[in-house]
PDB file of C-alpha atoms in Angstrom:
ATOM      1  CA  UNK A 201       0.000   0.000   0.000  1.00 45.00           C
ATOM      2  CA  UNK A 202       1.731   2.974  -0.940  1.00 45.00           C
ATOM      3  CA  UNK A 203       2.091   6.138   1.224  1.00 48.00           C
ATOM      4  CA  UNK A 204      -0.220   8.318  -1.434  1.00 54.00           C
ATOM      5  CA  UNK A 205      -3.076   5.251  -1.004  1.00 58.00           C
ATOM      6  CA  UNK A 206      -2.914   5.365   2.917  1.00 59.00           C
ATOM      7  CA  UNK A 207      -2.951   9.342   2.654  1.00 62.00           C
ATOM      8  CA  UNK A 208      -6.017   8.735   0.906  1.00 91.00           C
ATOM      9  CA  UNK A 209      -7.383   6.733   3.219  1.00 95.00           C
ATOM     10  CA  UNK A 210      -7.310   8.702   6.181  1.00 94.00           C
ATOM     11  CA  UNK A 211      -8.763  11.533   4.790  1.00 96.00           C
ATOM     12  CA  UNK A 212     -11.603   9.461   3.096  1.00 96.00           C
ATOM     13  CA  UNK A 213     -11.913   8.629   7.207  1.00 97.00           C
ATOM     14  CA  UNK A 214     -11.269  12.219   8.159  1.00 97.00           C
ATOM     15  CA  UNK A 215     -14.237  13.394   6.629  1.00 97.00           C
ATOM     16  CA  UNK A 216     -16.611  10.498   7.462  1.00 98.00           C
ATOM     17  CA  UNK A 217     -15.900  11.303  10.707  1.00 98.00           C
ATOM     18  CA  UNK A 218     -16.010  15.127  10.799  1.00 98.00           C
ATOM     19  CA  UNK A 219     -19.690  14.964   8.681  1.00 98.00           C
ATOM     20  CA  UNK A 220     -21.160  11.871  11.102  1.00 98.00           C
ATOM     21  CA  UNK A 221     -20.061  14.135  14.512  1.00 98.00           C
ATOM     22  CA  UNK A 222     -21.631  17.397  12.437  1.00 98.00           C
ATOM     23  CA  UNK A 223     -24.883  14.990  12.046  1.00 98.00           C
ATOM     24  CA  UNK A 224     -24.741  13.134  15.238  1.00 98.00           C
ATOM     25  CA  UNK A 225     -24.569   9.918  13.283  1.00 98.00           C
ATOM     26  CA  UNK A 226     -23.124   6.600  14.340  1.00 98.00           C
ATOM     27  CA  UNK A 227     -21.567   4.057  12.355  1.00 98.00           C
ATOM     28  CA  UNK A 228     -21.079   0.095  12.680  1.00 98.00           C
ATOM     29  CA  UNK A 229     -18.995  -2.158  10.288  1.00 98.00           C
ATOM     30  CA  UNK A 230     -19.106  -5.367   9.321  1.00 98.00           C
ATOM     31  CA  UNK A 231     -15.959  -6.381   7.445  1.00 98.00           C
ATOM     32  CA  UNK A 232     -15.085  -9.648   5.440  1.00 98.00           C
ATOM     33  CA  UNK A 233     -11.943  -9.353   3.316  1.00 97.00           C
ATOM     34  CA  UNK A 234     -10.791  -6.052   4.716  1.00 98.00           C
ATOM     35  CA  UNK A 235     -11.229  -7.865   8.247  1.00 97.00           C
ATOM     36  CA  UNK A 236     -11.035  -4.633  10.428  1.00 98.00           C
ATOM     37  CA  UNK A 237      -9.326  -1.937   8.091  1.00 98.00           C
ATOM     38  CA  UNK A 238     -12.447  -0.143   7.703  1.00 98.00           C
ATOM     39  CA  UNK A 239     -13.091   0.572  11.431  1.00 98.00           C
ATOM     40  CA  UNK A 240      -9.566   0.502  12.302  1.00 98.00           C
ATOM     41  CA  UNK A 241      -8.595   3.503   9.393  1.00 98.00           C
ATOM     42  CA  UNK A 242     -12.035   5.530  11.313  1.00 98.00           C
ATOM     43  CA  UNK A 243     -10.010   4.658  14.816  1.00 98.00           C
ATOM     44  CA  UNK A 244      -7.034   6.511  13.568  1.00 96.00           C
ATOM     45  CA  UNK A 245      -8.926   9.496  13.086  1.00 97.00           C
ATOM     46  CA  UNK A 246      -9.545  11.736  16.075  1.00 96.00           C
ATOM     47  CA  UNK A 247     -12.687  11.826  17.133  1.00 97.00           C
ATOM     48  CA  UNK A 248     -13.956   8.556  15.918  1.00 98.00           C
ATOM     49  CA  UNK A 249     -15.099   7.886  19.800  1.00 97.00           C
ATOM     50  CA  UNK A 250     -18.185  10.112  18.999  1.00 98.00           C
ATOM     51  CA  UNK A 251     -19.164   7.784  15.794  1.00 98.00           C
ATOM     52  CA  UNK A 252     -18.333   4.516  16.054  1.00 98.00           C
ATOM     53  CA  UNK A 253     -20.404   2.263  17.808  1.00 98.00           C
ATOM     54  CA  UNK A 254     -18.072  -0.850  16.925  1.00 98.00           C
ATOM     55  CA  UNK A 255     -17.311  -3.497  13.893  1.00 98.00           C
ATOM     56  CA  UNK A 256     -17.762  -7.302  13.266  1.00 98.00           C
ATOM     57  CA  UNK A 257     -15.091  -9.273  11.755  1.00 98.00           C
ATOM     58  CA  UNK A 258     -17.343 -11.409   9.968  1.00 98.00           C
ATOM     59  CA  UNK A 259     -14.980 -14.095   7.276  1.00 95.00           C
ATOM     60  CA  UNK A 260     -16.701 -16.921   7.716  1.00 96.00           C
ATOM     61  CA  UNK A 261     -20.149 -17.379   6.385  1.00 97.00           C
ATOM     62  CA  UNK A 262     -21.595 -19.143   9.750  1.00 97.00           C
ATOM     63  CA  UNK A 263     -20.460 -15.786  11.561  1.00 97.00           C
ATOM     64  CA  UNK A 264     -22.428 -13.840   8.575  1.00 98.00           C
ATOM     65  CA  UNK A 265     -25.413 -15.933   9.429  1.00 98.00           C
ATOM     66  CA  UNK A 266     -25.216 -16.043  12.852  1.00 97.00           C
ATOM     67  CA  UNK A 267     -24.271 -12.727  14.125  1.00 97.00           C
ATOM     68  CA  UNK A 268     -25.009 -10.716  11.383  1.00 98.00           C
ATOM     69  CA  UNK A 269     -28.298 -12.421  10.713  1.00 98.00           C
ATOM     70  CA  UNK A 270     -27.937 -13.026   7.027  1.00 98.00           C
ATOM     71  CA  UNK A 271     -30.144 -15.423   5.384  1.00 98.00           C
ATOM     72  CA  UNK A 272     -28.924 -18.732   5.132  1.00 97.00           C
ATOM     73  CA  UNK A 273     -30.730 -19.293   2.165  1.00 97.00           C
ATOM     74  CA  UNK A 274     -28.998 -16.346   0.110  1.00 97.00           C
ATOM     75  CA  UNK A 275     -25.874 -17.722   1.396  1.00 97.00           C
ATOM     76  CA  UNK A 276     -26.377 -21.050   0.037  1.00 96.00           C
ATOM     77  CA  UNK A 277     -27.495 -19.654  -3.091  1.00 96.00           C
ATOM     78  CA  UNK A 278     -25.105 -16.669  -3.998  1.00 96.00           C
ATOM     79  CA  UNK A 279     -22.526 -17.678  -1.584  1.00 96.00           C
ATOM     80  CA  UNK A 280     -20.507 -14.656   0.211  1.00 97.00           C
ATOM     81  CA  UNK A 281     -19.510 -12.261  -2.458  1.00 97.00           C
ATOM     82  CA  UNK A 282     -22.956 -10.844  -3.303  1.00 98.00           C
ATOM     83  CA  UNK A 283     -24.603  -7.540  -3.372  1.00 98.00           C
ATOM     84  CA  UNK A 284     -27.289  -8.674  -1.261  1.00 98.00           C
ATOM     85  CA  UNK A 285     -24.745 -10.673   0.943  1.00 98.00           C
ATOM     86  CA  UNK A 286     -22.942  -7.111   1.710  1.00 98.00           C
ATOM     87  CA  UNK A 287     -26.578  -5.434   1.915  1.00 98.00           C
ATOM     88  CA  UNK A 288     -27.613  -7.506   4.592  1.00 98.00           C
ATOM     89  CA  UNK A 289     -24.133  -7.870   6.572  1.00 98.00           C
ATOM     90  CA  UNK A 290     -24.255  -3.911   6.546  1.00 98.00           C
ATOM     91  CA  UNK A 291     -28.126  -4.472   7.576  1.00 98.00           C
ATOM     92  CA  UNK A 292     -26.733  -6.946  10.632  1.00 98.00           C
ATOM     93  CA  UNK A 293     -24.393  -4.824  11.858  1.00 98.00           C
ATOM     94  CA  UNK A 294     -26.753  -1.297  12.163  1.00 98.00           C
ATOM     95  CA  UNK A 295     -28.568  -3.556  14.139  1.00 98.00           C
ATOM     96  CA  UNK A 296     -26.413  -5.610  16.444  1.00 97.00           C
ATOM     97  CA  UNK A 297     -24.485  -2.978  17.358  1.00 98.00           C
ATOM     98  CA  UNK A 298     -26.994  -0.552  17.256  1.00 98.00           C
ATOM     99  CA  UNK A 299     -25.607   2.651  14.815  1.00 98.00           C
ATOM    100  CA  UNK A 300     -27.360   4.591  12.596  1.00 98.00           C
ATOM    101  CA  UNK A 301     -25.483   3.587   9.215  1.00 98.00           C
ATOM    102  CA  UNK A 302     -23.970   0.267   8.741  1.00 98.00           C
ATOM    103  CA  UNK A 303     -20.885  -0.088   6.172  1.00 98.00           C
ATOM    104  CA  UNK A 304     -19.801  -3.893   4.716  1.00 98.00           C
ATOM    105  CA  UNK A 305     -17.249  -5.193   2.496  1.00 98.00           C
ATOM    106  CA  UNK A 306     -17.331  -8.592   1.076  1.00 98.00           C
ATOM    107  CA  UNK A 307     -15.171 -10.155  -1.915  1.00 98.00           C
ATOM    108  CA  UNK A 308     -12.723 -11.865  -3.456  1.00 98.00           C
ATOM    109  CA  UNK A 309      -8.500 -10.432  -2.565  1.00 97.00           C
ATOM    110  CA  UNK A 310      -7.086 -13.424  -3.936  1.00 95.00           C
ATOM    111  CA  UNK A 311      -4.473 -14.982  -4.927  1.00 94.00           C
ATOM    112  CA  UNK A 312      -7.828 -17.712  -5.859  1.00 95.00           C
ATOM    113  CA  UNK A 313     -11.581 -16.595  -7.607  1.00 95.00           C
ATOM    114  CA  UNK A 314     -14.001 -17.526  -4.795  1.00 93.00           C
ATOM    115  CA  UNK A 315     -17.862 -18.920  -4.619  1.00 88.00           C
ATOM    116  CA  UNK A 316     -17.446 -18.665  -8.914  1.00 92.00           C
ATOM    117  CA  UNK A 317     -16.147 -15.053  -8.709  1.00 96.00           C
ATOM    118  CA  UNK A 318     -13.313 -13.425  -9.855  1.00 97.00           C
ATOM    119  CA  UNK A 319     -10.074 -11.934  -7.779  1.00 97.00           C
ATOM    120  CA  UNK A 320     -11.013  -8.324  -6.886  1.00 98.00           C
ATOM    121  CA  UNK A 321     -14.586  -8.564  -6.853  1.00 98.00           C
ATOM    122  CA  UNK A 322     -15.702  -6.450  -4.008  1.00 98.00           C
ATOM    123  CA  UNK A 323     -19.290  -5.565  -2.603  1.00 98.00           C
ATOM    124  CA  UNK A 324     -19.926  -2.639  -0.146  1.00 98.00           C
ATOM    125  CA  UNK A 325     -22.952  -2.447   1.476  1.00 98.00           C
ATOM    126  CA  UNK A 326     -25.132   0.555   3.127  1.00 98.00           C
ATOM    127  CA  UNK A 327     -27.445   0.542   5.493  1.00 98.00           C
ATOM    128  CA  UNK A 328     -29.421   2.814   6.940  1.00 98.00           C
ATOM    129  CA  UNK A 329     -33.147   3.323   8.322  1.00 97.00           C
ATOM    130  CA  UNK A 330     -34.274   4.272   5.352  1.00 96.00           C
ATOM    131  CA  UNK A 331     -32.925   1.357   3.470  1.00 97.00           C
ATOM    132  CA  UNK A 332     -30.050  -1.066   2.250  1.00 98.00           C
ATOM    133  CA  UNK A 333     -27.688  -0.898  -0.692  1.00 98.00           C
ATOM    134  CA  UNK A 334     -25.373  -3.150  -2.291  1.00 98.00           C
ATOM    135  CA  UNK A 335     -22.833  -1.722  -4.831  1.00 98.00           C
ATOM    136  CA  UNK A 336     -20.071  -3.595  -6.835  1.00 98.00           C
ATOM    137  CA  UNK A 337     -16.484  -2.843  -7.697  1.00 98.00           C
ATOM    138  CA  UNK A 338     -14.035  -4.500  -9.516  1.00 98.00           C
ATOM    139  CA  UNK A 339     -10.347  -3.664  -8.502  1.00 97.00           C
ATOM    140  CA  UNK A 340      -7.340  -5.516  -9.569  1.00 96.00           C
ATOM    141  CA  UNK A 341      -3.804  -5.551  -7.889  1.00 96.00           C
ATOM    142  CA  UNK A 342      -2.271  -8.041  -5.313  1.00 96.00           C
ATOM    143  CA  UNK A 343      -3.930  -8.939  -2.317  1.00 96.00           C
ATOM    144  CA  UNK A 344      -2.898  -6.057   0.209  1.00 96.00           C
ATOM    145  CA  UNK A 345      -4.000  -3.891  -2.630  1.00 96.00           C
ATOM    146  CA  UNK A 346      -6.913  -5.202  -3.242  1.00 97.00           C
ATOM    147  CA  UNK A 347      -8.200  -4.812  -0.191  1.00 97.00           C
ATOM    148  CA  UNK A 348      -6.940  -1.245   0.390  1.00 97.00           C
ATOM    149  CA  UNK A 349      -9.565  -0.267  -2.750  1.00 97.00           C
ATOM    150  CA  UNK A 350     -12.387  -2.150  -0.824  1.00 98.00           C
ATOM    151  CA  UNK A 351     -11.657   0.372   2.394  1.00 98.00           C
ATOM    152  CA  UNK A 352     -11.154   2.885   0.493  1.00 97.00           C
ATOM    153  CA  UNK A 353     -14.951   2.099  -1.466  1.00 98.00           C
ATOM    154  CA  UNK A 354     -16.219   1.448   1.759  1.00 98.00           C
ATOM    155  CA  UNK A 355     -15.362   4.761   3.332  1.00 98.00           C
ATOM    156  CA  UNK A 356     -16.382   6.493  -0.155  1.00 97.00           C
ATOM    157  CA  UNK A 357     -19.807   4.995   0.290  1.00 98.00           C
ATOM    158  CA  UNK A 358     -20.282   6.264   3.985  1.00 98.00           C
ATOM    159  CA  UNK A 359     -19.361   9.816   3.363  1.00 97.00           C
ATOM    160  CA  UNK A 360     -21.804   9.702   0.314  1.00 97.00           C
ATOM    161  CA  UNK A 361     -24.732   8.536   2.444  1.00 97.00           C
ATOM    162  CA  UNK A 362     -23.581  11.191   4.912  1.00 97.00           C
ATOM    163  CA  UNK A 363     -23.565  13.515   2.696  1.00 94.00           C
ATOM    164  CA  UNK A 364     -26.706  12.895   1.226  1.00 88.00           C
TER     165      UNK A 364
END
């Protein structure tokens, strides 16, 4: 991850923060291939005690059904890189650990395609009381890279729903 990519990063975070404290928003996560990086790059940033409730690690799928509440069903039937997947794991999150917007990544970093889909597949997913989203990206690089683009997507898509 270069230096300009982290710098990015942070002040993706920087302003997620500053526009959830303006709006007295809190945020959850619920991370699969960036396992943490989303709420740990909105921990770095000062302030991020007034926003973020907390994140789920979620890699497995029985931790996506069980914690997160995702339906077993679309699990079985899309496996974990899905639009709906991410929807929903954002969706579990809001709720379990009880924020106003929940952010999710899910995909494929590699080195192997997973569940049929490619390396660098990635789905974010919103959600907040007025709905869920699912949006898809396709990034390409090595691993580490990979899933610096999914953070990086993931704090994108916050600070657009905050800024909505």
């Amino acid at each position: 991850m270069s230096n300009q990519h982290h710098f990015s990063l942070h002040q993706l975070s920087e302003q997620a923060v500053r526009k959830a404290l303006e709006l007295r928003r809190t945020v959850a996560t619920a991370e699969s291939l960036t396992a943490g990086m989303v709420s740990a790059v909105l921990a770095d940033t000062p302030g991020a005690s007034g926003m973020l409730q907390g994140g789920v690690v979620a890699y497995q799928n029985s931790v996506k059904a069980n914690l997160l509440k995702v339906s077993q069903e679309l699990l079985a039937d899309v496996g974990s890189v899905d639009g709906g997947v991410a929807a929903a794991m954002a969706a579990g999150a809001r709720t379990a650990l009880g924020a106003d917007i929940g952010v999710a990544t899910t995909g494929v970093a590699g080195p192997e395609a997973h569940d049929g889909k490619p390396v660098g597949t990635v789905y974010i997913g919103i959600a907040t009381a007025a709905g869920t989203n699912g949006f898809q990206y396709l990034f390409s690089g090595g691993r580490a890279e990979i899933r610096a683009q999914a953070c990086g997507a993931a704090l994108e898509r916050l600070l657009e729903v905050l800024s909505a």
